[in-house]
Backbone as a chain_set.jsonl record, in Angstrom:
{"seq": "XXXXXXXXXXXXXXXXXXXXXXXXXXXXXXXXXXXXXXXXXXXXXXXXXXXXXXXXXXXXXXXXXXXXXXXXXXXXXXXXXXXXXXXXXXXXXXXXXXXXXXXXXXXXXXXXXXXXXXXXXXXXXXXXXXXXXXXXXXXXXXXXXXXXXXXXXXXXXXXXXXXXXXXXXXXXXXXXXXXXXXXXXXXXXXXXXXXXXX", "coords": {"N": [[0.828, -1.201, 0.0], [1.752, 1.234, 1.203], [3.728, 1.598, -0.836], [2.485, 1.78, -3.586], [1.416, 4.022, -2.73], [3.432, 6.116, -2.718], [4.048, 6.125, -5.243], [2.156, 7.023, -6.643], [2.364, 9.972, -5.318], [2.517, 12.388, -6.606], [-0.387, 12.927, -7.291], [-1.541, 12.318, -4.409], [-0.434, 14.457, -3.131], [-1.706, 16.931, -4.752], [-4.489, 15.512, -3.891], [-4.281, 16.427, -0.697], [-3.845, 18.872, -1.237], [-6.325, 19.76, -2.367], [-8.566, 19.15, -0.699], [-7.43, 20.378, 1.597], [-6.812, 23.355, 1.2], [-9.505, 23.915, 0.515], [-10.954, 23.264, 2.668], [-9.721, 25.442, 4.788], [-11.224, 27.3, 4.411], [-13.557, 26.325, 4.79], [-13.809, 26.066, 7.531], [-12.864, 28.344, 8.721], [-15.356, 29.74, 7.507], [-17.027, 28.678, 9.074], [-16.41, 28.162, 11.853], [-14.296, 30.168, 12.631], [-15.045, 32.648, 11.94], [-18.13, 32.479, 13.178], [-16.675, 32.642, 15.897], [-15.388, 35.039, 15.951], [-17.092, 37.074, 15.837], [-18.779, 36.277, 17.991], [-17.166, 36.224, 20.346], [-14.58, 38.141, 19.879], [-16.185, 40.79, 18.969], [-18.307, 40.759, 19.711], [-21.247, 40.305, 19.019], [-24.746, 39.851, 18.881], [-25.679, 36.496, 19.602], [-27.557, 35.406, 19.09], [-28.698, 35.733, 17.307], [-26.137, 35.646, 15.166], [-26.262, 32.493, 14.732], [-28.455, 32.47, 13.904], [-27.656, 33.565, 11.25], [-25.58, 31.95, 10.973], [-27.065, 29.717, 10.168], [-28.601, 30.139, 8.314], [-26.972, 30.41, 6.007], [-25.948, 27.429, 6.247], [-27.809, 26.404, 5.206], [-27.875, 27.222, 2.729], [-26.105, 25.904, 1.468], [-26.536, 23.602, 1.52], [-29.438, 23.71, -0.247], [-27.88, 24.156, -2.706], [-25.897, 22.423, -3.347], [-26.596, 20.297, -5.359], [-27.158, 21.379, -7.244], [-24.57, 22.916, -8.114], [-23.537, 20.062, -8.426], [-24.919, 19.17, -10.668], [-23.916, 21.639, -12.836], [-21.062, 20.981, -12.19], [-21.416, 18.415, -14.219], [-22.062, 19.127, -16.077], [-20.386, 21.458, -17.106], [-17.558, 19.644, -17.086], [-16.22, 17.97, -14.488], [-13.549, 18.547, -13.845], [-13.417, 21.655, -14.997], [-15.125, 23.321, -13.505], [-13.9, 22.686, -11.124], [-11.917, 24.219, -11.214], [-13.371, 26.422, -11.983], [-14.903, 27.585, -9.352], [-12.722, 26.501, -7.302], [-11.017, 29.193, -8.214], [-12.846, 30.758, -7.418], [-12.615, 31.271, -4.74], [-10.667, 32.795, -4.175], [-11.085, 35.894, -4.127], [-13.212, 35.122, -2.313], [-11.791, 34.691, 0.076], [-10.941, 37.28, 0.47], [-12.723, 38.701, 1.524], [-13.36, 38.53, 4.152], [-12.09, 40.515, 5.215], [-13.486, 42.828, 5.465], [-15.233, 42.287, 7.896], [-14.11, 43.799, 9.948], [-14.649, 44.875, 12.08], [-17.063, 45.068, 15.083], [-20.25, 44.923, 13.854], [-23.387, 43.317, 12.632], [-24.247, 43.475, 10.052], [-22.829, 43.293, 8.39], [-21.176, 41.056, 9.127], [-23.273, 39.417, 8.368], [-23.664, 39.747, 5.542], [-20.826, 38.867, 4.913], [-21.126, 36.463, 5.564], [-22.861, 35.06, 4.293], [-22.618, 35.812, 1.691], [-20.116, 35.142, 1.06], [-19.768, 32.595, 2.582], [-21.68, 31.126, 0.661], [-20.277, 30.781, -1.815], [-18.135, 29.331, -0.685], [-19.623, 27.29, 0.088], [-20.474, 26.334, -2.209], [-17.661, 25.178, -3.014], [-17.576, 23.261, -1.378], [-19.074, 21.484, -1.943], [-18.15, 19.922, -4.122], [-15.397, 19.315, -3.762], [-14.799, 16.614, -2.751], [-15.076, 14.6, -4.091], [-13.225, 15.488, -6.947], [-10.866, 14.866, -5.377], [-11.096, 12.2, -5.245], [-11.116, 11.676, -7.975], [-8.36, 11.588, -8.202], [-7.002, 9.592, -7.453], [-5.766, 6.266, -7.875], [-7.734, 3.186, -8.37], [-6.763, 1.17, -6.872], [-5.724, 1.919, -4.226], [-7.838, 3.69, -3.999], [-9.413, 4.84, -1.578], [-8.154, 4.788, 0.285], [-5.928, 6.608, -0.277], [-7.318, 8.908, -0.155], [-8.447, 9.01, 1.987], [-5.59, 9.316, 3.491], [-5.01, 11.965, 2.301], [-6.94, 13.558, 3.069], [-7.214, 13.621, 5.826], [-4.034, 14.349, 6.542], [-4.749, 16.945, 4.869], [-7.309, 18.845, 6.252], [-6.224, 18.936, 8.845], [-3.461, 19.716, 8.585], [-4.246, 22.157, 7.319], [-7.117, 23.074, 7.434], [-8.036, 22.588, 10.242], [-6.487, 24.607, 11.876], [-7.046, 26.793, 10.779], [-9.724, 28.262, 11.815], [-8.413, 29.428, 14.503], [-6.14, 30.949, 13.475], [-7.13, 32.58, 11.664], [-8.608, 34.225, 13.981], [-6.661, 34.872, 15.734], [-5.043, 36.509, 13.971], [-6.733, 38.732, 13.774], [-6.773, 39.543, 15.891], [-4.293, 40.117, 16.218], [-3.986, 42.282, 14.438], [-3.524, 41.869, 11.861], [-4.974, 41.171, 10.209], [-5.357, 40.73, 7.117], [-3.442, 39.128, 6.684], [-4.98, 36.565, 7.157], [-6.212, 36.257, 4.52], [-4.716, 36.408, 2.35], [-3.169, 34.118, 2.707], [-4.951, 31.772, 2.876], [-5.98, 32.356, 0.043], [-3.567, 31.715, -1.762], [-2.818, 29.161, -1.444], [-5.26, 27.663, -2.02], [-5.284, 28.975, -5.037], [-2.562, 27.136, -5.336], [-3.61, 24.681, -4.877], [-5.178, 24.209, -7.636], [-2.981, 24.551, -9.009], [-1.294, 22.151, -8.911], [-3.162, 20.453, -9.316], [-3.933, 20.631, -11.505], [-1.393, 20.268, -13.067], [-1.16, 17.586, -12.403], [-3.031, 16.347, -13.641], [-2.381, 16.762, -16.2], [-0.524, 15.04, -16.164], [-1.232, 12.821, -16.028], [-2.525, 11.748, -14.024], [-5.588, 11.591, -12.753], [-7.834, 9.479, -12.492], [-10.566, 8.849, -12.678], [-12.863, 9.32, -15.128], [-13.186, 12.535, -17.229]], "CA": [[0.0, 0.0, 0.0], [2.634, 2.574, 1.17], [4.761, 1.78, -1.831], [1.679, 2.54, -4.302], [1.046, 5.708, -2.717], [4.548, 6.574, -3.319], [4.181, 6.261, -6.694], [1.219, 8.329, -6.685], [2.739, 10.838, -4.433], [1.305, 14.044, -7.023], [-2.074, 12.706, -7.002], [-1.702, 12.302, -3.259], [0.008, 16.052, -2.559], [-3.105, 17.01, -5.354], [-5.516, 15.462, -2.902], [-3.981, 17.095, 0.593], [-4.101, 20.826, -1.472], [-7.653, 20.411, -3.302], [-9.164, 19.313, 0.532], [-7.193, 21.825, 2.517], [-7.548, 24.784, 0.504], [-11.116, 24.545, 0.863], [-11.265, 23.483, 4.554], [-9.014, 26.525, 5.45], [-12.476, 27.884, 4.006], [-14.948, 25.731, 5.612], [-13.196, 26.462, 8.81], [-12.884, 29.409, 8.789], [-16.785, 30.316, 7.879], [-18.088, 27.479, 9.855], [-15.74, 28.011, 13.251], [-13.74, 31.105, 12.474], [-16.017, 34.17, 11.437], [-19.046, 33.002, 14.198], [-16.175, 32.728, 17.319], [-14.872, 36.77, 16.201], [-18.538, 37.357, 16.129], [-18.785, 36.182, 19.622], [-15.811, 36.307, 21.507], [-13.978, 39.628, 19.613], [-17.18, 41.673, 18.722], [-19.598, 40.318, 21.001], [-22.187, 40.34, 18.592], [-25.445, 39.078, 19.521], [-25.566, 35.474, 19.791], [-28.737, 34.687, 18.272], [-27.988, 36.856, 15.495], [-24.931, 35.019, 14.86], [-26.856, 31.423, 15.283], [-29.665, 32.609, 12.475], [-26.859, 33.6, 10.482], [-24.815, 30.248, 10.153], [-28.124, 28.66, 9.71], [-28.892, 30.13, 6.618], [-25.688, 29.745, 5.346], [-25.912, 26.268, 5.912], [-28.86, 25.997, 4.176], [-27.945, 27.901, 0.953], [-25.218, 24.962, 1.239], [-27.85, 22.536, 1.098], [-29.781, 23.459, -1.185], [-26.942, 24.26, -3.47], [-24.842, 21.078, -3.759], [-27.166, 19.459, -6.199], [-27.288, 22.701, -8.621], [-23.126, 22.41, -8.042], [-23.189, 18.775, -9.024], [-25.729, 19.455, -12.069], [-23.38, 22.459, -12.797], [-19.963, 20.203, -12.61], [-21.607, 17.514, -14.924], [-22.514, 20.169, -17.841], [-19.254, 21.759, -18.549], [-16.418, 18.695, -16.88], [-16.063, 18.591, -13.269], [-12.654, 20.284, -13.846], [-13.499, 23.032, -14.85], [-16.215, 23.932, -12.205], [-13.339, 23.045, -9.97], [-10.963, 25.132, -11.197], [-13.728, 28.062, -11.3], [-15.195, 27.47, -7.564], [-11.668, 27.412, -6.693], [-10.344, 30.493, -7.884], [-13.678, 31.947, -6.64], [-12.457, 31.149, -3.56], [-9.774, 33.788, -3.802], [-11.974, 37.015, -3.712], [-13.765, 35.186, -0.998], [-11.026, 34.863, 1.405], [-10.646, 38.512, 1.085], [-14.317, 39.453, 2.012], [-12.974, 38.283, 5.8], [-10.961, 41.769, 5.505], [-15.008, 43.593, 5.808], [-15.553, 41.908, 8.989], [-12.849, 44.133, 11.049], [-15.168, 45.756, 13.745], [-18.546, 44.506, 15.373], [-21.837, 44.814, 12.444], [-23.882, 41.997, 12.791], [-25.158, 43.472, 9.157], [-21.352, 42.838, 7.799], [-21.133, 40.006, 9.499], [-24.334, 38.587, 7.213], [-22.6, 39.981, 4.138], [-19.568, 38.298, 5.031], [-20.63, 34.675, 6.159], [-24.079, 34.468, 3.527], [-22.357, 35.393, 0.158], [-19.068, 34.48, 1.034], [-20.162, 31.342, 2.638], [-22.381, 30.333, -0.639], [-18.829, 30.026, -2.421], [-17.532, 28.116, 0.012], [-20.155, 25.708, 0.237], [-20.163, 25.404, -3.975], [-16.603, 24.408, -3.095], [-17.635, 22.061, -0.791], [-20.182, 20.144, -2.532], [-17.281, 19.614, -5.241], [-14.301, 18.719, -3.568], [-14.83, 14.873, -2.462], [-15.843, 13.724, -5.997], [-12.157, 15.723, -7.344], [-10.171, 14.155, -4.821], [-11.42, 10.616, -5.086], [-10.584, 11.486, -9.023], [-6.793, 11.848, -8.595], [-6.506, 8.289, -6.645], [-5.69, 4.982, -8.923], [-8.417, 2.1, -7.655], [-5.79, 0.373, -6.099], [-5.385, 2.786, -3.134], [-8.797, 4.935, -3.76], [-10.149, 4.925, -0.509], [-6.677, 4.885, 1.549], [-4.957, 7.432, -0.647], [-8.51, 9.912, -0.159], [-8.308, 9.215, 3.322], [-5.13, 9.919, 3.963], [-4.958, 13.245, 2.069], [-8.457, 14.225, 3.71], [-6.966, 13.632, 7.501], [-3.905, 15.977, 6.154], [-5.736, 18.381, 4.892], [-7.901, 19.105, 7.127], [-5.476, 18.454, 9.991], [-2.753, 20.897, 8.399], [-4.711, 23.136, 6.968], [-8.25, 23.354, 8.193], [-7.902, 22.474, 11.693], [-5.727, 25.654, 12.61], [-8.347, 28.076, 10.172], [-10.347, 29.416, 12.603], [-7.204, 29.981, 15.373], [-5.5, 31.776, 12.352], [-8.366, 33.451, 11.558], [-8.924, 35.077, 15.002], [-4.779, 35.311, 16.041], [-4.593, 37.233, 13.429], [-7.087, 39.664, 13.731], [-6.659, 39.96, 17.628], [-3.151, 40.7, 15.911], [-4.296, 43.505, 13.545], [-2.922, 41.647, 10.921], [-6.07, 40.027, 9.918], [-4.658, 41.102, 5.954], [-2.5, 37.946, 6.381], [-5.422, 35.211, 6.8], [-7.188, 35.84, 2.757], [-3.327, 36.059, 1.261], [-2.509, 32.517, 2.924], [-6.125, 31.026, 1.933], [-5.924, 32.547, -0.941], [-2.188, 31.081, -2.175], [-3.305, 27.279, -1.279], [-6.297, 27.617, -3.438], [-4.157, 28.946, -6.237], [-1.94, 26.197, -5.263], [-4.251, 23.692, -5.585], [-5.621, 24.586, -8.693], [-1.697, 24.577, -9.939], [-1.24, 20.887, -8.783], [-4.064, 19.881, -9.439], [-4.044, 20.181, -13.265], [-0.377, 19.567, -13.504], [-1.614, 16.247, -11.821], [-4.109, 15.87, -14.823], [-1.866, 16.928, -17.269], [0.664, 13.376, -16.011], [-2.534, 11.255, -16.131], [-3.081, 11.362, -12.544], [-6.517, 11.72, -12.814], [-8.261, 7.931, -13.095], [-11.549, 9.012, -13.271], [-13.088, 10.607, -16.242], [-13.489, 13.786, -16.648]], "C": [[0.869, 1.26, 0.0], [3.579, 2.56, -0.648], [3.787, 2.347, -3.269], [1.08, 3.49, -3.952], [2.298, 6.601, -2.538], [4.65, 6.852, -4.34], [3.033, 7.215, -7.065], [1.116, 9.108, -6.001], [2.052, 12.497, -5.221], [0.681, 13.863, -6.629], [-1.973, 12.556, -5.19], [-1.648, 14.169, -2.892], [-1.318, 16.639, -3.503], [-4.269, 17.087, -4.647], [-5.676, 16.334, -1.367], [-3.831, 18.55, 0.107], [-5.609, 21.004, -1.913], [-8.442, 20.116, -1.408], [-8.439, 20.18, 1.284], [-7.104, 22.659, 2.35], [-8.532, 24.685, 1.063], [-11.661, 23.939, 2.646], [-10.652, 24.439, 5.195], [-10.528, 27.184, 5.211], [-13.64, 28.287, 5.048], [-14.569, 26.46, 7.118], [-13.364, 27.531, 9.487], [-14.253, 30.593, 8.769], [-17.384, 29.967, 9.009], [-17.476, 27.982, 11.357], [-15.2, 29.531, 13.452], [-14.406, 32.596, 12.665], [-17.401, 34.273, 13.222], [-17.918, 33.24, 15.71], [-16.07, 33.955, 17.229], [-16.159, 37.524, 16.691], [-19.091, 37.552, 17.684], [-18.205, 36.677, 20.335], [-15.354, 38.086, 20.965], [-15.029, 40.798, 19.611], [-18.117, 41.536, 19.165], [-20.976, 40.835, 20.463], [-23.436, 39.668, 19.158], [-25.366, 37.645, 19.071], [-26.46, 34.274, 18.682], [-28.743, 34.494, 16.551], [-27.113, 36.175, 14.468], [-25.487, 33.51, 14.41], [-27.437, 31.539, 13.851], [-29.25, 32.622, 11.48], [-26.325, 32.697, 9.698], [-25.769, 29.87, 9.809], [-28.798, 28.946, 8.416], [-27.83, 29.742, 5.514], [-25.352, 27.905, 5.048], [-26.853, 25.396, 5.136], [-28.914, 26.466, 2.843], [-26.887, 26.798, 0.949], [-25.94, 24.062, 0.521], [-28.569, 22.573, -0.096], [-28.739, 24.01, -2.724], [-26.044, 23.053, -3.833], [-25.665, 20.505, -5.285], [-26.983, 20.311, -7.135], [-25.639, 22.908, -8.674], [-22.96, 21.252, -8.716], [-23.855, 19.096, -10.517], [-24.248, 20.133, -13.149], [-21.912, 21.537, -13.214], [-20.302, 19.335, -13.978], [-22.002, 17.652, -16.393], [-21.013, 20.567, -18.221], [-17.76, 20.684, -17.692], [-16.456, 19.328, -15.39], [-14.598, 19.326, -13.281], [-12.289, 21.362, -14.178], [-14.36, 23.625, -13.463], [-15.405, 23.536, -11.346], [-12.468, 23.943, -9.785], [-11.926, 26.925, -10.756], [-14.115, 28.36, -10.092], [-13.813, 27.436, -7.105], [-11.451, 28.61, -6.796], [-11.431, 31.611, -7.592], [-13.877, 32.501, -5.099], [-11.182, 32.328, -2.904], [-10.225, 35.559, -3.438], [-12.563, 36.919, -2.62], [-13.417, 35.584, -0.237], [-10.81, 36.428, 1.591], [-12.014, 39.25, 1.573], [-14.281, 38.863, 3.654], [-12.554, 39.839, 6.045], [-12.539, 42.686, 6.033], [-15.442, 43.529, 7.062], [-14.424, 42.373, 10.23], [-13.371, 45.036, 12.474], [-17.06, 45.439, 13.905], [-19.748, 45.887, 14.215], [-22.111, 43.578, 11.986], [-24.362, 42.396, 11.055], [-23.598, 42.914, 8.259], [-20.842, 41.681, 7.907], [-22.037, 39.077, 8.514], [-23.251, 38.718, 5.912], [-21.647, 39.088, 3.636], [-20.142, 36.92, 4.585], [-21.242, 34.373, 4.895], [-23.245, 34.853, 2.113], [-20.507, 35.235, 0.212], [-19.154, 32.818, 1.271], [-20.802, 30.551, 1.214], [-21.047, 30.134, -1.473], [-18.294, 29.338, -2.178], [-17.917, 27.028, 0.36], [-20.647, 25.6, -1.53], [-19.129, 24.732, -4.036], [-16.82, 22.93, -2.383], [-18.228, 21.426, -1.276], [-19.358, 19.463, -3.832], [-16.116, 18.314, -4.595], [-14.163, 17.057, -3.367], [-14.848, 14.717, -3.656], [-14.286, 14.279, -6.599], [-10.871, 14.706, -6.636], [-10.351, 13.135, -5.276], [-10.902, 10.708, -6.792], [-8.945, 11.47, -9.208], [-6.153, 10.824, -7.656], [-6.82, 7.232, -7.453], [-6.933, 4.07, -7.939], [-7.473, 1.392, -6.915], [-5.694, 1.024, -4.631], [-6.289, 4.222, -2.902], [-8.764, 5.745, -2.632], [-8.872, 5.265, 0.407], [-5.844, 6.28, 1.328], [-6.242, 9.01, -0.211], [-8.206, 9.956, 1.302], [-6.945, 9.766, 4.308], [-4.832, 11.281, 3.761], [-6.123, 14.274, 2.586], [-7.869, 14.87, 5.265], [-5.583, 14.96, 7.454], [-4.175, 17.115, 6.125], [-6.2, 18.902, 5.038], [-7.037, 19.265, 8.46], [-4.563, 20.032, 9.869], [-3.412, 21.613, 8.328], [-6.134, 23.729, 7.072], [-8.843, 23.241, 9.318], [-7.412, 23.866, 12.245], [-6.405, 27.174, 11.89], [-8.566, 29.182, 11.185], [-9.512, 29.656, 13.686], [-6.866, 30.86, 14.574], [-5.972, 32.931, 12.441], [-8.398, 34.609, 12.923], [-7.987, 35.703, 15.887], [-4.872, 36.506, 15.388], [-5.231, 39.014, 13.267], [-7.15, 40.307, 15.178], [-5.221, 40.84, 17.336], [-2.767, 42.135, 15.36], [-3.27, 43.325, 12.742], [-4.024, 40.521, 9.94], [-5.529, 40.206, 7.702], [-4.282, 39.643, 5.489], [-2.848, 36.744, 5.882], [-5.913, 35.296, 5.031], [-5.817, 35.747, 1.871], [-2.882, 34.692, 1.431], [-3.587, 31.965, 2.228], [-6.162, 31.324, 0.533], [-4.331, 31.754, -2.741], [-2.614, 29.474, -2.077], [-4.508, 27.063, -2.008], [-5.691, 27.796, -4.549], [-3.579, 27.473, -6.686], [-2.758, 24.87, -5.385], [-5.143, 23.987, -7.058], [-4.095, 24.067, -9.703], [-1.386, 23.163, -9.933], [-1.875, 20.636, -9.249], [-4.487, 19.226, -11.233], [-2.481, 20.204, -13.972], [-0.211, 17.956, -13.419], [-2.256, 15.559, -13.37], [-3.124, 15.542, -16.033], [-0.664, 15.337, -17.297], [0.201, 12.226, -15.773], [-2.958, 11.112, -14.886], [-4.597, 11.755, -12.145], [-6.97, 10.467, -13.292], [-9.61, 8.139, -12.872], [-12.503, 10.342, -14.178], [-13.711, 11.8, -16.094], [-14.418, 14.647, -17.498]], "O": [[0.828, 2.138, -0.862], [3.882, 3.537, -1.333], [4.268, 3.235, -3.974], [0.197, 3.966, -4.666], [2.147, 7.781, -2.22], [5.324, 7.837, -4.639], [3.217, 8.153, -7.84], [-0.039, 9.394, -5.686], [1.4, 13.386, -4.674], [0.535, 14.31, -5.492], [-3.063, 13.023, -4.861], [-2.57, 14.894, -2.518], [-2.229, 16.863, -2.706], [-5.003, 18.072, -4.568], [-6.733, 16.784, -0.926], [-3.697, 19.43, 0.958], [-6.146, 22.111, -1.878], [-8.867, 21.168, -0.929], [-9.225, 21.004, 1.751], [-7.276, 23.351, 3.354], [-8.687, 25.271, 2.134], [-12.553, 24.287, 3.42], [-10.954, 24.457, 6.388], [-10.933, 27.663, 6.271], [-14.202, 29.219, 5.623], [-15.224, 27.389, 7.59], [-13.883, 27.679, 10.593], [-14.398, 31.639, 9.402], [-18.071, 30.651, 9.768], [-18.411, 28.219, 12.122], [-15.651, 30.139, 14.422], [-14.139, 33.43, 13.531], [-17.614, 35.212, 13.989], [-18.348, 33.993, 16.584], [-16.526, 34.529, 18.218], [-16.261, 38.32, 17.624], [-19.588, 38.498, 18.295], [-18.609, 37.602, 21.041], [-15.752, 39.075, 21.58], [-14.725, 41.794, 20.268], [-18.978, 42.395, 18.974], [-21.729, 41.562, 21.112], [-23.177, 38.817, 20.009], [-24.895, 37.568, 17.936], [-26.299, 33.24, 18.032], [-28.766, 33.826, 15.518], [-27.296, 36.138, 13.251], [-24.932, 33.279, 13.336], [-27.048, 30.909, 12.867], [-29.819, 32.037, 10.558], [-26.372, 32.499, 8.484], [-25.576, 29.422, 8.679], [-29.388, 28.167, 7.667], [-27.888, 29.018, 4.521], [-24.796, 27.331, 4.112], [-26.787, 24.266, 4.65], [-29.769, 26.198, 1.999], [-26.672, 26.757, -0.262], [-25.978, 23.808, -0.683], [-28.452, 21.686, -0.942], [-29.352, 24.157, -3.781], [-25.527, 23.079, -4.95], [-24.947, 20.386, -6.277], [-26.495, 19.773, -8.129], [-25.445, 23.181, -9.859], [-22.206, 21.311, -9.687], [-23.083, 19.25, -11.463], [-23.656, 19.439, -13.976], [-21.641, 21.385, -14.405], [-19.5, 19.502, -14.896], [-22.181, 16.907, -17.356], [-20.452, 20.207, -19.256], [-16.717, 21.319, -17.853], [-16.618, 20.5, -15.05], [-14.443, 20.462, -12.832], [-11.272, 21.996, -13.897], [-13.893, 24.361, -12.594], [-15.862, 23.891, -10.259], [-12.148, 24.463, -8.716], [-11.675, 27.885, -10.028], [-13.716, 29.429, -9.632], [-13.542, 28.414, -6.408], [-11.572, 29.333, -5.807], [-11.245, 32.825, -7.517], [-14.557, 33.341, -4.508], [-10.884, 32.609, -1.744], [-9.67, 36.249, -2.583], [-12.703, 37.866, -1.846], [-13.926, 36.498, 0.412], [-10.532, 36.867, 2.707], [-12.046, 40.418, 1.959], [-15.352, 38.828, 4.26], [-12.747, 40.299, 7.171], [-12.48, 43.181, 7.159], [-16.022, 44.51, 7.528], [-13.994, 41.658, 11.135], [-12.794, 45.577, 13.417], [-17.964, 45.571, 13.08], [-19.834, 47.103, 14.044], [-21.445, 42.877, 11.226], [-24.98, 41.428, 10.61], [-23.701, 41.978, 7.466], [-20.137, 41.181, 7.03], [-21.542, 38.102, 7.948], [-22.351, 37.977, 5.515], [-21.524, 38.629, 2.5], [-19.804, 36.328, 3.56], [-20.623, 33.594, 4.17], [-23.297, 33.91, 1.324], [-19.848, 35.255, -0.827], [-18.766, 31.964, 0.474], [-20.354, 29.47, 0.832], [-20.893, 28.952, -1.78], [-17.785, 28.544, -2.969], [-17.288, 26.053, 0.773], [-21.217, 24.569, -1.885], [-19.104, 23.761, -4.793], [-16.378, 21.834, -2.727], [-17.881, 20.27, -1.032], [-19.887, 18.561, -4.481], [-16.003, 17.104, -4.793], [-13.294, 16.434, -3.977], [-13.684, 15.001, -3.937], [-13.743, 13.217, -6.905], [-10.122, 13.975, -7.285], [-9.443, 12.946, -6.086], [-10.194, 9.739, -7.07], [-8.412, 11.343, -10.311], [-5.055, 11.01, -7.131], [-7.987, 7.099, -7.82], [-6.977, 4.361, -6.744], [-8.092, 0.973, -5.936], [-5.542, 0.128, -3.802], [-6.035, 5.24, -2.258], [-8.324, 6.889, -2.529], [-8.933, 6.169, 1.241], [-5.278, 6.932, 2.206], [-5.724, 10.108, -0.009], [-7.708, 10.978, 1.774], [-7.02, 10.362, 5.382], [-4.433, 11.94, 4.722], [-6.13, 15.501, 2.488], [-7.976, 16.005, 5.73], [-5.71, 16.074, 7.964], [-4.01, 18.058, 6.899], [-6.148, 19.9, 4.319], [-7.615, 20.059, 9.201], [-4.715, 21.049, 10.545], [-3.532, 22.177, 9.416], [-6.268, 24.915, 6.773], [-9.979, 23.662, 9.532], [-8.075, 24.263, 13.203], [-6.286, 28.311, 12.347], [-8.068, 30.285, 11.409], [-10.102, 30.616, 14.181], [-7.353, 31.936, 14.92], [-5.579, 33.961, 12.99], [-8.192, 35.802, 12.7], [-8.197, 36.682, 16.604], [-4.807, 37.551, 16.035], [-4.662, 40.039, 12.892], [-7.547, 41.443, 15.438], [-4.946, 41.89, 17.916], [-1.808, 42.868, 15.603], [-2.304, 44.083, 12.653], [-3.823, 39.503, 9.277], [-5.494, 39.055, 7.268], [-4.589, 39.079, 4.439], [-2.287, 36.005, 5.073], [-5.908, 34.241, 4.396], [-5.8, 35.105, 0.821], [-2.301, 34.091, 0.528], [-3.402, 31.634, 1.057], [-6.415, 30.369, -0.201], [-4.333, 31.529, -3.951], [-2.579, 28.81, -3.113], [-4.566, 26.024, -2.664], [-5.475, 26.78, -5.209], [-3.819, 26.818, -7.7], [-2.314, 24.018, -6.155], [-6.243, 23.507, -6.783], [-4.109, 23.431, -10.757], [-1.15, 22.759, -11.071], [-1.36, 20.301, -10.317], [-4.943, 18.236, -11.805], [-2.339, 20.166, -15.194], [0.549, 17.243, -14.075], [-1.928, 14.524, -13.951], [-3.037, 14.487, -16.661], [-0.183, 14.798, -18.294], [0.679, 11.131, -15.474], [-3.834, 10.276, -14.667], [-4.699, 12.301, -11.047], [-6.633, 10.171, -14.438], [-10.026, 6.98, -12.884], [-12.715, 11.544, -14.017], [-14.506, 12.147, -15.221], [-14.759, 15.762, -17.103]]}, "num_chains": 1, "name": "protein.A"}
């Protein structure tokens, strides 16, 4: 097993940038944005609460019109463009620099809807840049990665940085690892590492 995910070491590094790009994301809406809300700007609570919950519901009903959407023009393209739509996002965090629960909406609800088009993508890309031999093992370990490195420490980042008054810093990092997966990702393609069609 280890020795065939050696050999598919792109498609692996591929898999641990296209899931942690967009969990620096998830993270960061989902954990990140409501704690500043709370804790830094001591927005109301509820407020905050009603907020994610729409957001998670324009998720919802969005995945399927995402999948539709992938299956019309190749899922990689619709990953490449939900990625790099993910780079304007990360900078719509920079809006959210002093308590406004109305900025705060702004922020999470049409930033969030990008970030959950990314999400309803990403599994189905990943699982494409793993040979059958080591699908499931090679997905899993670039998932626990990528998430681990890079979407586990999000929302800390996220709220370091703006406790720091350097909040600037978190949409240039999220923003570079999206890039970056995007750049792997179809140099990956381009060396066949992509085993299911596209």
């Amino acid at each position: 097993m280890w020795k065939t995910l050696w050999s598919v070491r792109l498609s692996l590094l591929a898999v641990i940038l296209v899931i942690g790009s967009v969990q620096i994301a998830n993270y960061a809406w989902n954990t990140g944005l409501p704690n500043m809300a709370n804790t830094v700007f001591k927005e109301n609570s509820t407020s905050v609460y009603g907020i994610m919950t729409l957001m998670v519901l324009i998720w919802m009903l969005a995945a399927p019109l995402v999948g539709a959407f992938a299956d019309k023009v190749r899922p990689s393209r619709a990953f490449t463009l939900l990625r790099l739509l993910l780079i304007p996002c990360f900078f719509l965090t920079l809006l959210y620099s002093e308590k406004g629960i109305s900025t705060f909406f702004l922020v999470t609800v049409f930033g969030g809807a990008i970030v959950g088009f990314n999400m309803a993508l990403y599994n189905f890309i990943a699982t494409t840049l793993m040979p059958r031999a080591v699908r499931t093992t090679g997905v899993a370990l670039g998932y626990a990665l990528g998430v681990s490195l890079f979407g586990g420490t999000s929302p800390y980042l996220l709220v370091w940085l703006q406790r720091e008054h350097m909040a600037w810093m978190f949409p240039v990092y999220g923003s570079l690892i999206a890039l970056l997966s995007v750049v792997v990702y179809h140099f990956a393609k381009r060396r066949g590492r992509v085993y299911i069609g596209d």
